[in-house]
Structure formats: C-alpha cells, structure tokens
Coordinates of C-alpha atoms in Angstrom, one line a residue:
X23 CA -0.1 -0.1 0.1
X24 CA 1.4 3.7 -0.7
X25 CA 2.3 5.6 2.1
X26 CA -0.1 8.5 1.0
X27 CA -3.2 6.0 0.8
X28 CA -2.1 4.4 4.2
X29 CA -2.0 7.6 5.8
X30 CA -5.4 8.5 4.4
X31 CA -6.9 5.3 5.7
X32 CA -5.5 5.9 9.1
X33 CA -6.9 9.3 9.0
X34 CA -10.3 8.2 7.9
X35 CA -10.5 5.5 10.6
X36 CA -9.9 7.9 13.3
X37 CA -12.4 10.4 11.9
X38 CA -15.2 7.8 11.5
X39 CA -14.2 6.7 15.2
X40 CA -14.7 10.2 16.4
X41 CA -18.2 10.3 14.7
X42 CA -19.0 7.0 16.2
X43 CA -18.4 8.3 19.7
X44 CA -20.2 11.4 19.2
X45 CA -23.3 9.8 17.9
X46 CA -23.5 7.4 20.9
X47 CA -21.2 4.8 19.2
X48 CA -23.6 3.8 16.5
X49 CA -26.5 1.0 16.7
X50 CA -24.8 -2.3 15.9
X51 CA -23.4 -3.0 12.2
X52 CA -25.5 -0.5 10.5
X53 CA -23.3 2.6 11.6
X54 CA -20.1 0.7 11.2
X55 CA -19.5 1.3 7.4
X56 CA -18.1 4.3 5.7
X57 CA -18.3 4.5 1.9
X58 CA -16.5 1.2 0.7
X59 CA -14.7 0.8 4.0
X60 CA -15.9 -1.4 7.0
X61 CA -15.3 -0.1 10.4
X62 CA -14.3 -2.4 13.2
X63 CA -14.6 -1.1 16.5
X64 CA -12.2 -2.9 19.1
X65 CA -12.9 -2.3 22.7
X66 CA -10.9 -3.2 25.8
X67 CA -10.9 -1.8 29.4
X68 CA -7.1 -1.5 29.9
X69 CA -4.8 1.2 28.6
X70 CA -3.3 1.1 25.2
X71 CA 0.2 0.5 26.7
X72 CA -0.9 -2.6 28.3
X73 CA -0.1 -6.0 26.3
X74 CA -3.6 -6.2 25.2
X75 CA -3.4 -2.7 23.7
X76 CA 0.0 -3.3 22.1
X77 CA -1.4 -6.5 20.5
X78 CA -4.4 -4.8 19.5
X79 CA -2.3 -2.3 17.5
X80 CA -0.6 -5.1 15.8
X81 CA -4.0 -6.5 15.1
X82 CA -5.2 -3.4 13.6
X83 CA -2.0 -3.0 11.4
X84 CA -2.1 -6.5 9.9
X85 CA -6.1 -6.1 9.2
X86 CA -5.6 -3.0 7.5
X87 CA -2.5 -3.8 5.3
X88 CA -3.9 -7.3 4.3
X89 CA -7.2 -5.8 3.4
X90 CA -5.7 -2.9 1.5
X91 CA -7.8 -0.5 3.8
X92 CA -11.1 -2.4 3.1
X93 CA -11.2 -2.9 6.8
X94 CA -10.4 0.0 9.2
X95 CA -9.9 -0.9 13.0
X96 CA -10.9 1.5 15.7
X97 CA -9.2 0.9 19.0
X98 CA -11.1 2.0 22.2
X99 CA -8.8 1.4 25.1
X100 CA -9.5 2.4 28.7
X101 CA -13.1 1.6 28.7
X102 CA -13.9 4.2 26.0
X103 CA -16.6 2.2 24.5
X104 CA -17.7 0.2 27.3
X105 CA -16.4 0.4 30.9
X106 CA -15.6 -3.1 31.9
X107 CA -15.3 -6.5 30.5
X108 CA -18.8 -7.2 31.2
X109 CA -20.1 -4.4 29.5
X110 CA -17.9 -5.2 26.5
X111 CA -19.4 -8.6 26.4
X112 CA -22.8 -7.2 26.3
X113 CA -21.9 -4.5 23.7
X114 CA -20.5 -7.2 21.5
X115 CA -23.7 -9.2 21.8
X116 CA -25.8 -6.4 20.6
X117 CA -23.4 -4.9 18.0
X118 CA -22.3 -1.8 19.8
X119 CA -18.9 -3.3 19.9
X120 CA -17.5 -5.3 17.1
X121 CA -14.5 -7.0 18.6
X122 CA -13.9 -7.2 22.4
X123 CA -11.5 -8.7 25.1
X124 CA -12.7 -9.7 28.4
X125 CA -11.1 -11.7 31.2
X126 CA -12.7 -13.0 34.4
X127 CA -16.2 -11.7 33.6
X128 CA -16.5 -14.2 30.6
X129 CA -17.5 -16.7 33.0
X130 CA -20.9 -15.0 33.0
X131 CA -21.1 -16.3 29.4
X132 CA -19.2 -19.3 29.5
X133 CA -19.0 -21.0 33.1
X134 CA -16.6 -23.5 32.1
X135 CA -13.8 -20.8 31.3
X136 CA -13.6 -20.4 35.1
X137 CA -12.0 -23.7 35.1
X138 CA -8.8 -22.0 33.7
X139 CA -8.9 -19.8 36.6
X140 CA -9.0 -22.5 39.5
X141 CA -6.4 -21.8 41.9
X142 CA -3.0 -23.2 41.2
X143 CA -4.2 -25.1 38.0
X144 CA -1.3 -24.1 35.7
X145 CA 2.5 -24.6 36.4
X146 CA 3.7 -21.9 34.1
X147 CA 2.9 -19.8 31.0
X148 CA 3.7 -22.7 28.7
X149 CA 1.3 -24.9 30.4
X150 CA -1.5 -22.6 30.1
X151 CA -0.7 -21.9 26.4
X152 CA -0.7 -25.6 25.5
X153 CA -4.0 -26.1 27.0
X154 CA -5.8 -22.9 25.7
X155 CA -4.7 -23.7 22.2
X156 CA -5.6 -27.4 22.5
X157 CA -9.0 -28.7 21.8
X158 CA -9.8 -28.5 25.3
X159 CA -9.6 -24.8 25.0
X160 CA -11.2 -24.2 21.5
X161 CA -14.3 -26.4 22.6
X162 CA -14.9 -24.2 25.6
X163 CA -14.3 -21.0 23.5
X164 CA -16.8 -22.0 20.9
X165 CA -19.7 -21.9 23.6
X166 CA -19.8 -18.3 22.8
X167 CA -21.7 -19.1 19.6
X168 CA -25.0 -19.3 21.4
X169 CA -24.4 -15.7 22.6
X170 CA -24.2 -14.3 19.0
X171 CA -20.3 -14.0 19.4
X172 CA -17.7 -15.6 17.2
X173 CA -14.8 -16.9 19.4
X174 CA -11.4 -15.7 18.0
X175 CA -8.7 -16.4 20.4
X176 CA -7.5 -17.0 23.8
X177 CA -5.0 -14.0 24.6
X178 CA -3.5 -13.5 28.0
X179 CA -4.1 -11.7 31.3
X180 CA -1.7 -13.6 32.9
X181 CA -0.7 -15.0 36.4
X182 CA -2.3 -12.8 38.9
X183 CA -0.6 -11.3 42.1
X184 CA -1.8 -9.3 44.9
X185 CA -1.1 -6.0 46.2
X186 CA -2.0 -4.3 49.5
X187 CA -1.5 -0.8 51.1
X188 CA -0.1 -2.0 54.2
X189 CA -0.2 -5.7 54.7
X190 CA 2.5 -8.2 53.6
X191 CA 1.1 -11.6 53.3
X192 CA 3.2 -14.6 54.3
X193 CA 0.4 -17.0 55.4
X194 CA -3.3 -17.5 55.0
X195 CA -3.9 -15.9 58.4
X196 CA -2.5 -12.6 57.0
X197 CA -5.7 -12.3 54.7
X198 CA -7.9 -11.9 57.5
X199 CA -10.3 -8.8 57.4
X200 CA -8.5 -7.5 54.3
X201 CA -10.7 -5.9 51.6
X202 CA -9.6 -7.1 48.3
X203 CA -11.1 -6.0 45.0
X204 CA -11.7 -8.9 42.8
X205 CA -13.5 -9.1 39.2
X206 CA -17.2 -10.0 39.0
X207 CA -16.6 -13.9 39.4
X208 CA -18.0 -16.4 41.8
X209 CA -14.9 -18.4 41.8
X210 CA -12.7 -15.7 42.4
X211 CA -15.1 -14.3 45.2
X212 CA -15.1 -17.7 46.8
X213 CA -11.3 -18.3 46.5
X214 CA -10.7 -15.1 48.7
X215 CA -13.3 -16.0 51.0
X216 CA -11.8 -19.3 51.6
X217 CA -8.4 -17.5 52.3
X218 CA -10.0 -15.4 54.9
X219 CA -10.3 -12.1 52.8
X220 CA -13.2 -9.9 52.2
X221 CA -13.6 -9.9 48.5
X222 CA -15.2 -6.8 46.8
X223 CA -16.3 -6.5 43.1
X224 CA -16.4 -3.0 41.4
X225 CA -15.8 -1.9 38.0
X226 CA -12.2 -1.5 36.8
X227 CA -12.6 2.2 36.3
X228 CA -13.2 2.6 40.0
X229 CA -10.4 0.6 41.4
X230 CA -7.6 3.1 41.6
X231 CA -9.7 5.7 43.4
X232 CA -11.1 2.9 45.8
X233 CA -7.5 2.0 46.8
X234 CA -6.5 5.7 47.0
X235 CA -9.4 6.4 49.4
X236 CA -9.2 3.2 51.4
X237 CA -12.6 1.9 50.1
X238 CA -10.5 -1.4 49.4
X239 CA -7.2 -2.6 51.0
X240 CA -5.7 -4.2 48.0
X241 CA -6.8 -5.9 44.6
X242 CA -5.2 -8.8 42.4
X243 CA -4.0 -8.5 38.9
X244 CA -1.2 -9.5 36.6
X245 CA 1.9 -7.6 36.9
X246 CA 1.4 -5.8 33.8
X247 CA -2.0 -4.4 34.8
X248 CA -0.5 -3.3 38.3
X249 CA 2.3 -1.4 36.5
X250 CA 0.3 0.1 33.8
X251 CA -2.4 1.1 36.3
X252 CA 0.2 2.8 38.5
X253 CA -0.9 1.0 41.6
X254 CA 2.6 1.4 42.9
X255 CA 1.3 5.1 44.0
X256 CA -1.4 3.8 46.2
X257 CA 0.1 0.4 47.1
X258 CA 3.0 -0.5 49.3
X259 CA 3.4 -4.4 49.0
X260 CA 3.5 -6.6 45.9
X261 CA 2.9 -10.4 46.8
X262 CA 4.0 -12.6 44.1
X263 CA 1.4 -15.4 45.0
X264 CA 0.7 -16.9 41.2
X265 CA -2.5 -17.9 42.8
X266 CA -4.2 -18.0 39.5
X267 CA -3.9 -17.6 35.7
X268 CA -6.4 -15.7 33.6
X269 CA -6.8 -16.0 29.9
X270 CA -8.4 -13.3 28.1
X271 CA -11.0 -14.3 25.5
X272 CA -11.1 -12.2 22.2
X273 CA -14.5 -12.4 20.6
X274 CA -16.5 -10.8 17.7
X275 CA -20.2 -9.9 17.0
X276 CA -21.7 -12.7 15.0
X277 CA -23.7 -10.4 12.8
X278 CA -20.7 -8.2 11.8
X279 CA -18.5 -11.3 11.1
X280 CA -21.1 -12.6 8.8
X281 CA -21.1 -9.4 6.9
X282 CA -17.5 -9.9 5.9
X283 CA -16.4 -11.9 3.1
X284 CA -14.7 -15.1 3.4
X285 CA -11.2 -13.5 2.7
X286 CA -12.0 -10.8 5.0
X287 CA -12.8 -13.3 7.8
X288 CA -9.6 -15.2 7.2
X289 CA -7.7 -12.0 7.6
X290 CA -9.4 -11.4 11.0
X291 CA -8.3 -15.0 12.1
X292 CA -4.8 -14.7 11.0
X293 CA -4.4 -11.2 12.5
X294 CA -5.8 -12.3 15.7
X295 CA -3.5 -15.5 15.9
X296 CA -0.3 -13.4 15.0
X297 CA -1.4 -10.7 17.8
X298 CA -2.0 -13.7 20.2
X299 CA 1.8 -14.8 20.0
X300 CA 2.7 -11.0 20.3
X301 CA 0.6 -10.6 23.2
X302 CA 1.7 -13.7 25.1
X303 CA 5.5 -13.0 24.6
X304 CA 5.3 -9.6 25.5
X305 CA 3.4 -10.4 28.7
X306 CA 5.8 -13.0 29.7
X307 CA 8.9 -10.8 28.8
X308 CA 7.1 -7.9 30.9
X309 CA 6.8 -10.2 33.9
X310 CA 10.4 -11.0 33.9
X311 CA 11.0 -7.1 34.2
X312 CA 8.3 -5.8 36.1
X313 CA 9.2 -6.9 39.3
X314 CA 12.4 -4.9 39.3
X315 CA 10.6 -2.0 38.1
X316 CA 7.9 -2.1 40.7
X317 CA 10.4 -2.3 43.3
X318 CA 12.1 0.7 41.9
X319 CA 8.8 2.5 42.1
X320 CA 8.8 1.9 45.9
X321 CA 6.9 -1.2 46.4
X322 CA 8.0 -3.7 48.9
X323 CA 8.0 -7.4 47.0
X324 CA 7.5 -10.5 48.7
X325 CA 7.1 -14.0 47.3
X326 CA 5.1 -17.0 48.5
X327 CA 7.7 -20.0 47.8
X328 CA 5.6 -22.6 49.6
X329 CA 2.0 -22.6 48.3
X330 CA 0.8 -25.8 50.1
X331 CA -0.9 -23.9 52.7
X332 CA -2.8 -21.8 50.3
X333 CA -3.6 -24.7 48.0
X334 CA -5.1 -26.7 50.9
X335 CA -7.3 -23.6 51.9
X336 CA -8.7 -23.5 48.5
X337 CA -9.1 -27.1 47.7
X338 CA -12.7 -27.0 48.6
X339 CA -13.4 -24.1 46.2
X340 CA -11.8 -26.2 43.5
X341 CA -14.1 -29.1 44.0
X342 CA -17.1 -27.2 44.5
X343 CA -16.5 -25.7 41.2
X344 CA -16.1 -29.0 39.4
X345 CA -19.3 -30.5 41.1
X346 CA -21.3 -27.5 40.2
X347 CA -21.6 -28.5 36.7
X348 CA -24.4 -31.0 35.7
X349 CA -21.6 -33.0 33.8
X350 CA -19.4 -33.1 36.8
X351 CA -17.7 -36.4 35.9
X352 CA -16.7 -35.0 32.6
X353 CA -15.6 -31.7 34.1
X354 CA -13.4 -33.7 36.7
X355 CA -11.9 -35.5 33.5
X356 CA -11.2 -32.2 31.7
X357 CA -9.5 -30.8 34.9
X358 CA -7.3 -34.0 35.1
X359 CA -6.5 -33.6 31.4
X360 CA -5.4 -30.0 31.9
X361 CA -3.0 -30.9 34.9
X362 CA -1.4 -33.9 33.2
X363 CA -1.0 -32.2 29.8
X364 CA 2.6 -32.4 28.5
X365 CA 4.0 -28.9 27.6

C-alpha cells in the first residue's frame, strides 16, 4: 500500500471513530460502514500501553494492510466504548462493540472458562498456552456461539499477583479482614473468602480511586496491569502469589463477522493469531522485568515460595467448582487432563 493511501486510511479510521463516539457509538453494524470501508470497533478496558493494547495495535496493522484498507480498525482502550469486561461482552452481543476482550467476566457467558482460573491449576505460561490452544480450550471458547459471538482466540491476562496498602502476606492468616477487590467472578470471590479475605467486586474504572481512598485494602491482577495502572502510587506491598492464571478471551459480534467476505474473515483470524503470540510473548517478557521496575517505584516485594497452605485452603473451592456442573464427571476428567497435559 502506498504511504499516502495508508495515511489517508488511518486518518479516515480516526475520523469515523470520532463520529461514532459523538453519535453514541452507533447502533450495531448499521453504523459501522463508511463508503467502501468497513469499520471495526475494537474495545478493551485496559490502557493502550498494556499488552492487550499493544497486541490490538498489531492486529489493527495487519488487518488494515492485508485488506488494503477495506477494513479499518478503531481501537477503544481504557473502557472508552464500554467501561468493563462485562459491558464489552454485552456490547458485542448486541453489536455496539465489534471486537472485544474480556478476562474474568467471561465466565458469565461461558461458565467453564472459570476452570482455567481455578487456583494453582497451571504450572507456568507454557502449560497454560498448550491447554488453551488445544481442543480443550477451543471447545470451551466455541460455546460463545450461543451468545451471538464468534470466538477468536485466547490472549493472556496472565498470572495474577496481590497488592495491598499496608499488609504483607506470608500465610493464609494474613488475609484476615483484608478488603480485596476482585473481578465479577463467583470463583474468584469464593477463592478469597476461603483465604479469609473480604472480596469486593467493583468496576475496573473505580479501582484506583477505591485504593486511594481506602474503600479497599488491595487488589489482585497480573503484573502488567499493576504497572500500567500505576498501583505503585497507592499500594505498598506486592505479593508474588501466582494464585491464578487468567486467559483473556477475544470475540466478535457474529452479525458483523457474517457481513465480511470469506477472505476478510480469514484476515481477521490470521491477524488475531499473530497478535495472540505477540501478546503472550510481550506479557511474559514484561513479567520478567516488572518486578524490578515496581520495586524501583517503591513497592515492597515478597514471594510466596511454599503454596501448600494456600492450595489446601482453596481445595474445597476447586472441588465445588467441578461439582457445580451437571456433567461433573466429565469436568473432573477435563481438569485432570489439563493438569497432566505435556508442555
């Protein structure tokens, strides 16, 4: 593509994005075309400098180049189009969001996705990726079809760590009375209840202020989120707990997807897969650097080396999760297959 044409496409995408925002973000797919160009609104709740945002920019680049500008991607980070993962999911179902990313709230649509976030399920990144890209992960992701959504990929939120304002955590007893913000997930809520904390769900956009004002004592998130959200300004302790791994589900409104040509659909899938690898690699590399960076920002870092006490404290949560499914026997086998998968 010529540089001048490419610049015009980028300018056009930004202009149309502004029009969509000013008009209330449109009404489904009807507002998402402009001349001979198809506009794709891509929404996520985290900042553009987070690995989600960086991977979304890579997705945008590939889609616009491979489609010769027929597809133009508008990125809406920081909850600009929908404030939370839950709202992004709902927006994608009705078409006010074309492509979205959601992490923990995805369990509201696909309960079995919570299995991936069971405490201490995965040993490391490679174990998680092998499972998510296998038929075990794909079969669960495809359950989105019953919600007018097309499953595109599992990106990464990552292993989650804990931050607190004035309490280090060395044992389960240290959780007592701590108000910890958690996403909208029954599994996450029950996990922290089992550890003795008081879990509190609140929209992502309110978390920093909640920590700053003392409405909550701490929160749990991957290191990339902790750094990009500047939690080091309002939290003293960073506890490397690796208590749970969170995939990030990427999905698309089915009605919008069906308006694309077969070639355009293939471009979307290819770009998402390339961006997936980009996202995961960046997230892992950042995890290796962020501890030092956060320590330099003034956080006191401690690592839970022996997780046996924490694993024992949450064993009932895992079993209750398995037993909650009508096909509990099959779910137990699925969990066993995940644990025993070679990677």
